[in-house]
């Protein structure tokens, strides 16, 4: 039973929850994004946004949190592999940060579509 398909999936889920907790506990970028997510959820409650708007808001939040988590993991791996400065490692980190930037711009656009009609 220990190595059954279900047991492996449950164990894998535990590792995923542990990873999410470690991100929230140790990564400042995720902490900032999490705080912004809470603010946006409070705004959604205040403005009584629709179910569809909630869906898009949570999709945007998930997109940013995922991009930030992947970026943090990639940076940690790059630092482990090559702790000293290296231009190729810097290039890789810049690309990963660019992906987070694209996710953030996308989330801002989604937020504008949701909240501008309520504000203006």
N, CA, C and O atoms as a Tinker XYZ file with bonds, in Angstrom:
   480  protein
     1  N      0.826000   -1.197000    0.000000    73     2
     2  CA     0.000000    0.000000    0.000000    64     1     3
     3  C      0.866000    1.256000    0.000000    63     2     4     5
     4  O      0.459000    2.292000   -0.525000    81     3
     5  N      2.048000    1.166000    0.583000    73     3     6
     6  CA     2.902000    2.339000    0.722000    64     5     7
     7  C      3.330000    2.930000   -0.629000    63     6     8     9
     8  O      3.443000    4.148000   -0.773000    81     7
     9  N      3.563000    2.065000   -1.604000    73     7    10
    10  CA     3.985000    2.536000   -2.913000    64     9    11
    11  C      2.868000    2.461000   -3.946000    63    10    12    13
    12  O      3.136000    2.404000   -5.146000    81    11
    13  N      1.627000    2.461000   -3.492000    73    11    14
    14  CA     0.511000    2.417000   -4.423000    64    13    15
    15  C      0.390000    3.758000   -5.145000    63    14    16    17
    16  O      0.949000    4.766000   -4.713000    81    15
    17  N     -0.339000    3.748000   -6.231000    73    15    18
    18  CA    -0.552000    4.961000   -7.018000    64    17    19
    19  C     -1.139000    6.072000   -6.146000    63    18    20    21
    20  O     -0.660000    7.206000   -6.171000    81    19
    21  N     -2.180000    5.740000   -5.373000    73    19    22
    22  CA    -2.841000    6.734000   -4.535000    64    21    23
    23  C     -1.907000    7.269000   -3.449000    63    22    24    25
    24  O     -1.884000    8.470000   -3.179000    81    23
    25  N     -1.151000    6.387000   -2.839000    73    23    26
    26  CA    -0.221000    6.808000   -1.781000    64    25    27
    27  C      0.833000    7.763000   -2.336000    63    26    28    29
    28  O      1.194000    8.738000   -1.677000    81    27
    29  N      1.323000    7.490000   -3.537000    73    27    30
    30  CA     2.302000    8.389000   -4.169000    64    29    31
    31  C      1.678000    9.743000   -4.470000    63    30    32    33
    32  O      2.332000   10.771000   -4.291000    81    31
    33  N      0.438000    9.767000   -4.919000    73    31    34
    34  CA    -0.230000   11.039000   -5.216000    64    33    35
    35  C     -0.441000   11.858000   -3.936000    63    34    36    37
    36  O     -0.240000   13.073000   -3.923000    81    35
    37  N     -0.846000   11.175000   -2.870000    73    35    38
    38  CA    -1.054000   11.865000   -1.591000    64    37    39
    39  C      0.263000   12.427000   -1.071000    63    38    40    41
    40  O      0.317000   13.561000   -0.596000    81    39
    41  N      1.320000   11.632000   -1.161000    73    39    42
    42  CA     2.640000   12.083000   -0.724000    64    41    43
    43  C      3.089000   13.275000   -1.569000    63    42    44    45
    44  O      3.631000   14.243000   -1.036000    81    43
    45  N      2.866000   13.209000   -2.886000    73    43    46
    46  CA     3.214000   14.311000   -3.774000    64    45    47
    47  C      2.437000   15.575000   -3.436000    63    46    48    49
    48  O      2.980000   16.678000   -3.495000    81    47
    49  N      1.172000   15.416000   -3.084000    73    47    50
    50  CA     0.370000   16.575000   -2.668000    64    49    51
    51  C      0.928000   17.211000   -1.406000    63    50    52    53
    52  O      0.918000   18.434000   -1.259000    81    51
    53  N      1.413000   16.376000   -0.500000    73    51    54
    54  CA     2.038000   16.900000    0.721000    64    53    55
    55  C      3.283000   17.719000    0.409000    63    54    56    57
    56  O      3.514000   18.764000    1.016000    81    55
    57  N      4.090000   17.237000   -0.548000    73    55    58
    58  CA     5.280000   17.985000   -0.955000    64    57    59
    59  C      4.885000   19.323000   -1.584000    63    58    60    61
    60  O      5.550000   20.335000   -1.365000    81    59
    61  N      3.809000   19.324000   -2.358000    73    59    62
    62  CA     3.348000   20.554000   -3.004000    64    61    63
    63  C      2.882000   21.572000   -1.964000    63    62    64    65
    64  O      3.193000   22.758000   -2.068000    81    63
    65  N      2.144000   21.107000   -0.973000    73    63    66
    66  CA     1.688000   22.004000    0.093000    64    65    67
    67  C      2.889000   22.546000    0.865000    63    66    68    69
    68  O      2.931000   23.729000    1.204000    81    67
    69  N      3.862000   21.681000    1.141000    73    67    70
    70  CA     5.085000   22.119000    1.831000    64    69    71
    71  C      5.807000   23.185000    1.004000    63    70    72    73
    72  O      6.271000   24.184000    1.552000    81    71
    73  N      5.903000   22.974000   -0.318000    73    71    74
    74  CA     6.557000   23.949000   -1.186000    64    73    75
    75  C      5.835000   25.287000   -1.197000    63    74    76    77
    76  O      6.472000   26.341000   -1.166000    81    75
    77  N      4.505000   25.248000   -1.241000    73    75    78
    78  CA     3.728000   26.497000   -1.212000    64    77    79
    79  C      3.953000   27.226000    0.114000    63    78    80    81
    80  O      4.093000   28.449000    0.137000    81    79
    81  N      3.986000   26.479000    1.206000    73    79    82
    82  CA     4.229000   27.082000    2.514000    64    81    83
    83  C      5.632000   27.701000    2.577000    63    82    84    85
    84  O      5.802000   28.810000    3.082000    81    83
    85  N      6.628000   26.983000    2.064000    73    83    86
    86  CA     7.995000   27.516000    2.063000    64    85    87
    87  C      8.086000   28.796000    1.230000    63    86    88    89
    88  O      8.776000   29.741000    1.613000    81    87
    89  N      7.389000   28.826000    0.089000    73    87    90
    90  CA     7.362000   30.048000   -0.721000    64    89    91
    91  C      6.798000   31.208000    0.083000    63    90    92    93
    92  O      7.400000   32.280000    0.143000    81    91
    93  N      5.644000   30.995000    0.698000    73    91    94
    94  CA     5.009000   32.077000    1.472000    64    93    95
    95  C      5.852000   32.492000    2.672000    63    94    96    97
    96  O      5.863000   33.664000    3.050000    81    95
    97  N      6.550000   31.542000    3.265000    73    95    98
    98  CA     7.328000   31.828000    4.471000    64    97    99
    99  C      8.642000   32.552000    4.176000    63    98   100   101
   100  O      9.071000   33.401000    4.958000    81    99
   101  N      9.292000   32.217000    3.037000    73    99   102
   102  CA    10.653000   32.688000    2.821000    64   101   103
   103  C     10.848000   33.650000    1.642000    63   102   104   105
   104  O     11.855000   34.356000    1.599000    81   103
   105  N      9.931000   33.696000    0.705000    73   103   106
   106  CA    10.133000   34.506000   -0.494000    64   105   107
   107  C      9.354000   35.812000   -0.424000    63   106   108   109
   108  O      8.123000   35.815000   -0.420000    81   107
   109  N     10.089000   36.926000   -0.368000    73   107   110
   110  CA     9.444000   38.225000   -0.240000    64   109   111
   111  C      8.549000   38.547000   -1.430000    63   110   112   113
   112  O      7.494000   39.157000   -1.255000    81   111
   113  N      8.942000   38.153000   -2.624000    73   111   114
   114  CA     8.124000   38.459000   -3.794000    64   113   115
   115  C      6.754000   37.786000   -3.690000    63   114   116   117
   116  O      5.742000   38.389000   -4.046000    81   115
   117  N      6.716000   36.568000   -3.217000    73   115   118
   118  CA     5.448000   35.861000   -3.035000    64   117   119
   119  C      4.643000   36.500000   -1.909000    63   118   120   121
   120  O      3.420000   36.604000   -2.001000    81   119
   121  N      5.318000   36.926000   -0.854000    73   119   122
   122  CA     4.623000   37.574000    0.251000    64   121   123
   123  C      3.938000   38.862000   -0.207000    63   122   124   125
   124  O      2.809000   39.148000    0.191000    81   123
   125  N      4.634000   39.640000   -1.050000    73   123   126
   126  CA     4.045000   40.872000   -1.591000    64   125   127
   127  C      2.851000   40.525000   -2.471000    63   126   128   129
   128  O      1.793000   41.145000   -2.354000    81   127
   129  N      3.010000   39.545000   -3.345000    73   127   130
   130  CA     1.910000   39.158000   -4.232000    64   129   131
   131  C      0.730000   38.602000   -3.436000    63   130   132   133
   132  O     -0.424000   38.836000   -3.795000    81   131
   133  N      1.009000   37.872000   -2.367000    73   131   134
   134  CA    -0.056000   37.333000   -1.527000    64   133   135
   135  C     -0.816000   38.463000   -0.836000    63   134   136   137
   136  O     -2.043000   38.424000   -0.746000    81   135
   137  N     -0.093000   39.465000   -0.351000    73   135   138
   138  CA    -0.746000   40.620000    0.277000    64   137   139
   139  C     -1.615000   41.364000   -0.744000    63   138   140   141
   140  O     -2.732000   41.775000   -0.431000    81   139
   141  N     -1.099000   41.533000   -1.955000    73   139   142
   142  CA    -1.887000   42.182000   -3.007000    64   141   143
   143  C     -3.121000   41.354000   -3.361000    63   142   144   145
   144  O     -4.184000   41.908000   -3.641000    81   143
   145  N     -2.980000   40.035000   -3.349000    73   143   146
   146  CA    -4.118000   39.156000   -3.625000    64   145   147
   147  C     -5.205000   39.333000   -2.572000    63   146   148   149
   148  O     -6.392000   39.358000   -2.900000    81   147
   149  N     -4.808000   39.455000   -1.319000    73   147   150
   150  CA    -5.779000   39.674000   -0.247000    64   149   151
   151  C     -6.483000   41.023000   -0.439000    63   150   152   153
   152  O     -7.700000   41.119000   -0.285000    81   151
   153  N     -5.715000   42.056000   -0.773000    73   151   154
   154  CA    -6.308000   43.378000   -1.018000    64   153   155
   155  C     -7.309000   43.306000   -2.167000    63   154   156   157
   156  O     -8.396000   43.879000   -2.082000    81   155
   157  N     -6.948000   42.603000   -3.242000    73   155   158
   158  CA    -7.851000   42.493000   -4.386000    64   157   159
   159  C     -9.108000   41.696000   -4.025000    63   158   160   161
   160  O    -10.190000   41.991000   -4.534000    81   159
   161  N     -8.980000   40.704000   -3.164000    73   159   162
   162  CA   -10.156000   39.958000   -2.727000    64   161   163
   163  C    -11.067000   40.819000   -1.859000    63   162   164   165
   164  O    -12.291000   40.721000   -1.943000    81   163
   165  N    -10.465000   41.657000   -1.032000    73   163   166
   166  CA   -11.264000   42.593000   -0.237000    64   165   167
   167  C    -11.983000   43.578000   -1.165000    63   166   168   169
   168  O    -13.156000   43.891000   -0.958000    81   167
   169  N    -11.275000   44.062000   -2.184000    73   167   170
   170  CA   -11.893000   44.965000   -3.162000    64   169   171
   171  C    -13.038000   44.258000   -3.891000    63   170   172   173
   172  O    -14.091000   44.856000   -4.112000    81   171
   173  N    -12.844000   42.999000   -4.263000    73   171   174
   174  CA   -13.900000   42.244000   -4.925000    64   173   175
   175  C    -15.132000   42.105000   -4.056000    63   174   176   177
   176  O    -16.258000   42.215000   -4.542000    81   175
   177  N    -14.922000   41.864000   -2.779000    73   175   178
   178  CA   -16.033000   41.778000   -1.837000    64   177   179
   179  C    -16.723000   43.137000   -1.707000    63   178   180   181
   180  O    -17.952000   43.215000   -1.721000    81   179
   181  N    -15.932000   44.208000   -1.580000    73   179   182
   182  CA   -16.464000   45.561000   -1.420000    64   181   183
   183  C    -17.297000   45.987000   -2.632000    63   182   184   185
   184  O    -18.382000   46.545000   -2.475000    81   183
   185  N    -16.790000   45.724000   -3.836000    73   183   186
   186  CA   -17.477000   46.139000   -5.055000    64   185   187
   187  C    -18.509000   45.112000   -5.535000    63   186   188   189
   188  O    -19.194000   45.333000   -6.534000    81   187
   189  N    -18.615000   43.995000   -4.821000    73   187   190
   190  CA   -19.570000   42.939000   -5.163000    64   189   191
   191  C    -19.427000   42.518000   -6.629000    63   190   192   193
   192  O    -20.389000   42.552000   -7.397000    81   191
   193  N    -18.219000   42.127000   -6.995000    73   191   194
   194  CA   -17.970000   41.719000   -8.369000    64   193   195
   195  C    -18.722000   40.416000   -8.665000    63   194   196   197
   196  O    -19.071000   39.669000   -7.752000    81   195
   197  N    -18.962000   40.159000   -9.944000    73   195   198
   198  CA   -19.725000   38.981000  -10.355000    64   197   199
   199  C    -18.902000   37.705000  -10.206000    63   198   200   201
   200  O    -17.692000   37.747000   -9.986000    81   199
   201  N    -19.585000   36.572000  -10.331000    73   199   202
   202  CA   -18.889000   35.279000  -10.260000    64   201   203
   203  C    -17.853000   35.160000  -11.377000    63   202   204   205
   204  O    -16.761000   34.633000  -11.164000    81   203
   205  N    -18.196000   35.646000  -12.553000    73   203   206
   206  CA   -17.250000   35.593000  -13.671000    64   205   207
   207  C    -16.034000   36.468000  -13.382000    63   206   208   209
   208  O    -14.904000   36.082000  -13.679000    81   207
   209  N    -16.263000   37.638000  -12.806000    73   207   210
   210  CA   -15.141000   38.516000  -12.443000    64   209   211
   211  C    -14.277000   37.881000  -11.368000    63   210   212   213
   212  O    -13.052000   38.003000  -11.407000    81   211
   213  N    -14.899000   37.203000  -10.406000    73   211   214
   214  CA   -14.131000   36.473000   -9.394000    64   213   215
   215  C    -13.259000   35.406000  -10.053000    63   214   216   217
   216  O    -12.098000   35.216000   -9.690000    81   215
   217  N    -13.847000   34.717000  -11.028000    73   215   218
   218  CA   -13.104000   33.672000  -11.716000    64   217   219
   219  C    -11.854000   34.246000  -12.386000    63   218   220   221
   220  O    -10.762000   33.695000  -12.251000    81   219
   221  N    -12.022000   35.353000  -13.105000    73   219   222
   222  CA   -10.874000   35.967000  -13.764000    64   221   223
   223  C     -9.879000   36.530000  -12.756000    63   222   224   225
   224  O     -8.669000   36.470000  -12.975000    81   223
   225  N    -10.382000   37.075000  -11.660000    73   223   226
   226  CA    -9.478000   37.608000  -10.636000    64   225   227
   227  C     -8.630000   36.492000  -10.042000    63   226   228   229
   228  O     -7.417000   36.649000   -9.901000    81   227
   229  N     -9.247000   35.368000   -9.693000    73   227   230
   230  CA    -8.478000   34.254000   -9.132000    64   229   231
   231  C     -7.533000   33.645000  -10.162000    63   230   232   233
   232  O     -6.445000   33.186000   -9.814000    81   231
   233  N     -7.941000   33.641000  -11.415000    73   231   234
   234  CA    -7.045000   33.167000  -12.470000    64   233   235
   235  C     -5.806000   34.062000  -12.560000    63   234   236   237
   236  O     -4.687000   33.566000  -12.689000    81   235
   237  N     -6.009000   35.377000  -12.493000    73   235   238
   238  CA    -4.882000   36.317000  -12.534000    64   237   239
   239  C     -3.978000   36.153000  -11.311000    63   238   240   241
   240  O     -2.753000   36.174000  -11.431000    81   239
   241  N     -4.585000   35.990000  -10.144000    73   239   242
   242  CA    -3.809000   35.791000   -8.917000    64   241   243
   243  C     -2.985000   34.504000   -9.031000    63   242   244   245
   244  O     -1.798000   34.488000   -8.704000    81   243
   245  N     -3.622000   33.437000   -9.494000    73   243   246
   246  CA    -2.911000   32.172000   -9.662000    64   245   247
   247  C     -1.787000   32.267000  -10.676000    63   246   248   249
   248  O     -0.721000   31.681000  -10.486000    81   247
   249  N     -2.025000   33.012000  -11.762000    73   247   250
   250  CA    -0.999000   33.199000  -12.784000    64   249   251
   251  C      0.237000   33.872000  -12.191000    63   250   252   253
   252  O      1.363000   33.433000  -12.423000    81   251
   253  N      0.024000   34.922000  -11.438000    73   251   254
   254  CA     1.159000   35.652000  -10.853000    64   253   255
   255  C      1.871000   34.820000   -9.791000    63   254   256   257
   256  O      3.101000   34.764000   -9.768000    81   255
   257  N      1.112000   34.182000   -8.921000    73   255   258
   258  CA     1.732000   33.385000   -7.862000    64   257   259
   259  C      2.525000   32.217000   -8.468000    63   258   260   261
   260  O      3.602000   31.877000   -7.979000    81   259
   261  N      1.995000   31.614000   -9.520000    73   259   262
   262  CA     2.702000   30.524000  -10.189000    64   261   263
   263  C      3.991000   31.032000  -10.829000    63   262   264   265
   264  O      5.050000   30.425000  -10.673000    81   263
   265  N      3.895000   32.141000  -11.545000    73   263   266
   266  CA     5.087000   32.695000  -12.194000    64   265   267
   267  C      6.143000   33.070000  -11.153000    63   266   268   269
   268  O      7.328000   32.800000  -11.350000    81   267
   269  N      5.726000   33.685000  -10.057000    73   267   270
   270  CA     6.666000   34.060000   -8.995000    64   269   271
   271  C      7.316000   32.814000   -8.386000    63   270   272   273
   272  O      8.520000   32.802000   -8.128000    81   271
   273  N      6.523000   31.774000   -8.159000    73   271   274
   274  CA     7.066000   30.545000   -7.582000    64   273   275
   275  C      8.071000   29.880000   -8.505000    63   274   276   277
   276  O      9.133000   29.442000   -8.064000    81   275
   277  N      7.735000   29.804000   -9.786000    73   275   278
   278  CA     8.667000   29.214000  -10.743000    64   277   279
   279  C      9.942000   30.048000  -10.858000    63   278   280   281
   280  O     11.042000   29.504000  -10.951000    81   279
   281  N      9.786000   31.361000  -10.850000    73   279   282
   282  CA    10.947000   32.253000  -10.906000    64   281   283
   283  C     11.844000   32.052000   -9.680000    63   282   284   285
   284  O     13.066000   31.979000   -9.806000    81   283
   285  N     11.238000   31.964000   -8.512000    73   283   286
   286  CA    12.019000   31.758000   -7.284000    64   285   287
   287  C     12.755000   30.428000   -7.319000    63   286   288   289
   288  O     13.925000   30.352000   -6.944000    81   287
   289  N     12.076000   29.384000   -7.768000    73   287   290
   290  CA    12.716000   28.073000   -7.866000    64   289   291
   291  C     13.856000   28.071000   -8.861000    63   290   292   293
   292  O     14.914000   27.501000   -8.593000    81   291
   293  N     13.654000   28.700000  -10.008000    73   291   294
   294  CA    14.701000   28.758000  -11.021000    64   293   295
   295  C     15.903000   29.554000  -10.514000    63   294   296   297
   296  O     17.047000   29.156000  -10.733000    81   295
   297  N     15.652000   30.665000   -9.844000    73   295   298
   298  CA    16.762000   31.459000   -9.289000    64   297   299
   299  C     17.535000   30.669000   -8.243000    63   298   300   301
   300  O     18.765000   30.707000   -8.215000    81   299
   301  N     16.815000   29.953000   -7.381000    73   299   302
   302  CA    17.494000   29.153000   -6.354000    64   301   303
   303  C     18.341000   28.056000   -6.990000    63   302   304   305
   304  O     19.460000   27.797000   -6.548000    81   303
   305  N     17.808000   27.412000   -8.030000    73   303   306
   306  CA    18.566000   26.378000   -8.710000    64   305   307
   307  C     19.793000   26.963000   -9.405000    63   306   308   309
   308  O     20.875000   26.380000   -9.350000    81   307
   309  N     19.627000   28.112000  -10.056000    73   307   310
   310  CA    20.755000   28.745000  -10.746000    64   309   311
   311  C     21.838000   29.137000   -9.743000    63   310   312   313
   312  O     23.025000   28.956000  -10.012000    81   311
   313  N     21.439000   29.672000   -8.591000    73   311   314
   314  CA    22.411000   30.047000   -7.565000    64   313   315
   315  C     23.126000   28.823000   -7.000000    63   314   316   317
   316  O     24.305000   28.897000   -6.654000    81   315
   317  N     22.422000   27.708000   -6.905000    73   315   318
   318  CA    23.030000   26.473000   -6.413000    64   317   319
   319  C     24.046000   25.930000   -7.418000    63   318   320   321
   320  O     25.139000   25.507000   -7.042000    81   319
   321  N     23.676000   25.947000   -8.687000    73   319   322
   322  CA    24.541000   25.405000   -9.730000    64   321   323
   323  C     25.770000   26.277000   -9.943000    63   322   324   325
   324  O     26.880000   25.776000  -10.126000    81   323
   325  N     25.556000   27.586000   -9.918000    73   323   326
   326  CA    26.670000   28.510000  -10.185000    64   325   327
   327  C     26.543000   29.711000   -9.245000    63   326   328   329
   328  O     25.976000   30.734000   -9.628000    81   327
   329  N     27.072000   29.596000   -8.003000    73   327   330
   330  CA    26.894000   30.645000   -6.992000    64   329   331
   331  C     27.546000   31.986000   -7.357000    63   330   332   333
   332  O     27.066000   33.041000   -6.942000    81   331
   333  N     28.615000   31.948000   -8.116000    73   331   334
   334  CA    29.283000   33.190000   -8.508000    64   333   335
   335  C     28.560000   33.807000   -9.700000    63   334   336   337
   336  O     27.786000   33.143000  -10.389000    81   335
   337  N     28.830000   35.095000   -9.929000    73   335   338
   338  CA    28.199000   35.765000  -11.065000    64   337   339
   339  C     28.644000   35.112000  -12.368000    63   338   340   341
   340  O     29.818000   34.803000  -12.570000    81   339
   341  N     27.675000   34.918000  -13.231000    73   339   342
   342  CA    27.957000   34.427000  -14.568000    64   341   343
   343  C     26.925000   35.046000  -15.506000    63   342   344   345
   344  O     25.732000   35.056000  -15.202000    81   343
   345  N     27.379000   35.557000  -16.636000    73   343   346
   346  CA    26.477000   36.279000  -17.536000    64   345   347
   347  C     25.336000   35.396000  -18.050000    63   346   348   349
   348  O     24.215000   35.880000  -18.212000    81   347
   349  N     25.596000   34.128000  -18.305000    73   347   350
   350  CA    24.527000   33.233000  -18.788000    64   349   351
   351  C     23.486000   32.988000  -17.699000    63   350   352   353
   352  O     22.288000   32.958000  -17.980000    81   351
   353  N     23.936000   32.812000  -16.462000    73   351   354
   354  CA    22.998000   32.648000  -15.340000    64   353   355
   355  C     22.174000   33.925000  -15.188000    63   354   356   357
   356  O     20.963000   33.863000  -14.975000    81   355
   357  N     22.824000   35.074000  -15.297000    73   355   358
   358  CA    22.108000   36.352000  -15.228000    64   357   359
   359  C     21.067000   36.467000  -16.322000    63   358   360   361
   360  O     19.963000   36.958000  -16.087000    81   359
   361  N     21.413000   36.018000  -17.515000    73   359   362
   362  CA    20.485000   36.052000  -18.650000    64   361   363
   363  C     19.264000   35.166000  -18.366000    63   362   364   365
   364  O     18.129000   35.561000  -18.631000    81   363
   365  N     19.504000   33.979000  -17.831000    73   363   366
   366  CA    18.411000   33.059000  -17.490000    64   365   367
   367  C     17.500000   33.682000  -16.438000    63   366   368   369
   368  O     16.276000   33.619000  -16.556000    81   367
   369  N     18.095000   34.280000  -15.411000    73   367   370
   370  CA    17.305000   34.921000  -14.361000    64   369   371
   371  C     16.490000   36.085000  -14.921000    63   370   372   373
   372  O     15.340000   36.286000  -14.528000    81   371
   373  N     17.083000   36.850000  -15.837000    73   371   374
   374  CA    16.360000   37.970000  -16.451000    64   373   375
   375  C     15.151000   37.483000  -17.244000    63   374   376   377
   376  O     14.087000   38.102000  -17.207000    81   375
   377  N     15.317000   36.375000  -17.960000    73   375   378
   378  CA    14.201000   35.821000  -18.724000    64   377   379
   379  C     13.081000   35.382000  -17.783000    63   378   380   381
   380  O     11.911000   35.649000  -18.054000    81   379
   381  N     13.423000   34.716000  -16.690000    73   379   382
   382  CA    12.418000   34.277000  -15.721000    64   381   383
   383  C     11.712000   35.476000  -15.096000    63   382   384   385
   384  O     10.497000   35.450000  -14.898000    81   383
   385  N     12.472000   36.527000  -14.784000    73   383   386
   386  CA    11.857000   37.743000  -14.242000    64   385   387
   387  C     10.956000   38.390000  -15.282000    63   386   388   389
   388  O      9.920000   38.958000  -14.936000    81   387
   389  N     11.334000   38.310000  -16.538000    73   387   390
   390  CA    10.492000   38.841000  -17.609000    64   389   391
   391  C      9.158000   38.120000  -17.689000    63   390   392   393
   392  O      8.130000   38.740000  -17.962000    81   391
   393  N      9.168000   36.812000  -17.451000    73   391   394
   394  CA     7.922000   36.046000  -17.443000    64   393   395
   395  C      7.004000   36.513000  -16.310000    63   394   396   397
   396  O      5.790000   36.613000  -16.489000    81   395
   397  N      7.588000   36.797000  -15.148000    73   395   398
   398  CA     6.803000   37.326000  -14.028000    64   397   399
   399  C      6.228000   38.687000  -14.407000    63   398   400   401
   400  O      5.072000   38.978000  -14.099000    81   399
   401  N      7.024000   39.521000  -15.071000    73   399   402
   402  CA     6.559000   40.834000  -15.509000    64   401   403
   403  C      5.366000   40.698000  -16.453000    63   402   404   405
   404  O      4.384000   41.428000  -16.318000    81   403
   405  N      5.442000   39.774000  -17.402000    73   403   406
   406  CA     4.332000   39.560000  -18.335000    64   405   407
   407  C      3.077000   39.117000  -17.575000    63   406   408   409
   408  O      1.978000   39.590000  -17.864000    81   407
   409  N      3.237000   38.218000  -16.614000    73   407   410
   410  CA     2.101000   37.770000  -15.805000    64   409   411
   411  C      1.509000   38.939000  -15.020000    63   410   412   413
   412  O      0.289000   39.062000  -14.907000    81   411
   413  N      2.376000   39.796000  -14.477000    73   411   414
   414  CA     1.906000   40.939000  -13.694000    64   413   415
   415  C      1.148000   41.932000  -14.570000    63   414   416   417
   416  O      0.098000   42.435000  -14.168000    81   415
   417  N      1.667000   42.218000  -15.759000    73   415   418
   418  CA     0.973000   43.133000  -16.670000    64   417   419
   419  C     -0.383000   42.548000  -17.055000    63   418   420   421
   420  O     -1.378000   43.270000  -17.108000    81   419
   421  N     -0.427000   41.257000  -17.322000    73   419   422
   422  CA    -1.685000   40.598000  -17.651000    64   421   423
   423  C     -2.684000   40.731000  -16.499000    63   422   424   425
   424  O     -3.862000   41.009000  -16.725000    81   423
   425  N     -2.216000   40.534000  -15.274000    73   423   426
   426  CA    -3.091000   40.655000  -14.104000    64   425   427
   427  C     -3.594000   42.082000  -13.927000    63   426   428   429
   428  O     -4.754000   42.289000  -13.569000    81   427
   429  N     -2.742000   43.058000  -14.171000    73   427   430
   430  CA    -3.166000   44.461000  -14.067000    64   429   431
   431  C     -4.250000   44.759000  -15.108000    63   430   432   433
   432  O     -5.230000   45.442000  -14.808000    81   431
   433  N     -4.076000   44.256000  -16.312000    73   431   434
   434  CA    -5.081000   44.467000  -17.365000    64   433   435
   435  C     -6.408000   43.809000  -16.977000    63   434   436   437
   436  O     -7.472000   44.406000  -17.144000    81   435
   437  N     -6.342000   42.588000  -16.462000    73   435   438
   438  CA    -7.559000   41.915000  -16.005000    64   437   439
   439  C     -8.213000   42.725000  -14.887000    63   438   440   441
   440  O     -9.429000   42.918000  -14.885000    81   439
   441  N     -7.404000   43.199000  -13.936000    73   439   442
   442  CA    -7.930000   44.020000  -12.850000    64   441   443
   443  C     -8.573000   45.300000  -13.361000    63   442   444   445
   444  O     -9.604000   45.727000  -12.842000    81   443
   445  N     -7.979000   45.909000  -14.366000    73   443   446
   446  CA    -8.559000   47.131000  -14.941000    64   445   447
   447  C     -9.919000   46.830000  -15.571000    63   446   448   449
   448  O    -10.873000   47.584000  -15.379000    81   447
   449  N    -10.009000   45.738000  -16.315000    73   447   450
   450  CA   -11.300000   45.365000  -16.918000    64   449   451
   451  C    -12.353000   45.112000  -15.846000    63   450   452   453
   452  O    -13.522000   45.448000  -16.034000    81   451
   453  N    -11.954000   44.530000  -14.738000    73   451   454
   454  CA   -12.915000   44.227000  -13.675000    64   453   455
   455  C    -13.318000   45.488000  -12.917000    63   454   456   457
   456  O    -14.510000   45.728000  -12.723000    81   455
   457  N    -12.358000   46.295000  -12.486000    73   455   458
   458  CA   -12.651000   47.355000  -11.516000    64   457   459
   459  C    -12.950000   48.731000  -12.113000    63   458   460   461
   460  O    -13.628000   49.531000  -11.468000    81   459
   461  N    -12.479000   49.030000  -13.300000    73   459   462
   462  CA   -12.764000   50.357000  -13.872000    64   461   463
   463  C    -14.269000   50.642000  -13.967000    63   462   464   465
   464  O    -14.684000   51.754000  -13.642000    81   463
   465  N    -15.093000   49.695000  -14.392000    73   463   466
   466  CA   -16.547000   50.006000  -14.436000    64   465   467
   467  C    -17.142000   50.317000  -13.064000    63   466   468   469
   468  O    -18.123000   51.054000  -12.976000    81   467
   469  N    -16.571000   49.772000  -12.000000    73   467   470
   470  CA   -17.090000   50.030000  -10.656000    64   469   471
   471  C    -16.594000   51.371000  -10.121000    63   470   472   473
   472  O    -17.263000   52.000000   -9.300000    81   471
   473  N    -15.424000   51.808000  -10.585000    73   471   474
   474  CA   -14.821000   53.030000  -10.055000    64   473   475
   475  C    -15.232000   54.252000  -10.868000    63   474   476   477
   476  O    -15.488000   55.315000  -10.302000    81   475
   477  N    -15.299000   54.110000  -12.194000    73   475   478
   478  CA   -15.553000   55.268000  -13.051000    64   477   479
   479  C    -16.938000   55.223000  -13.648000    63   478   480
   480  O    -17.318000   56.124000  -14.396000    81   479
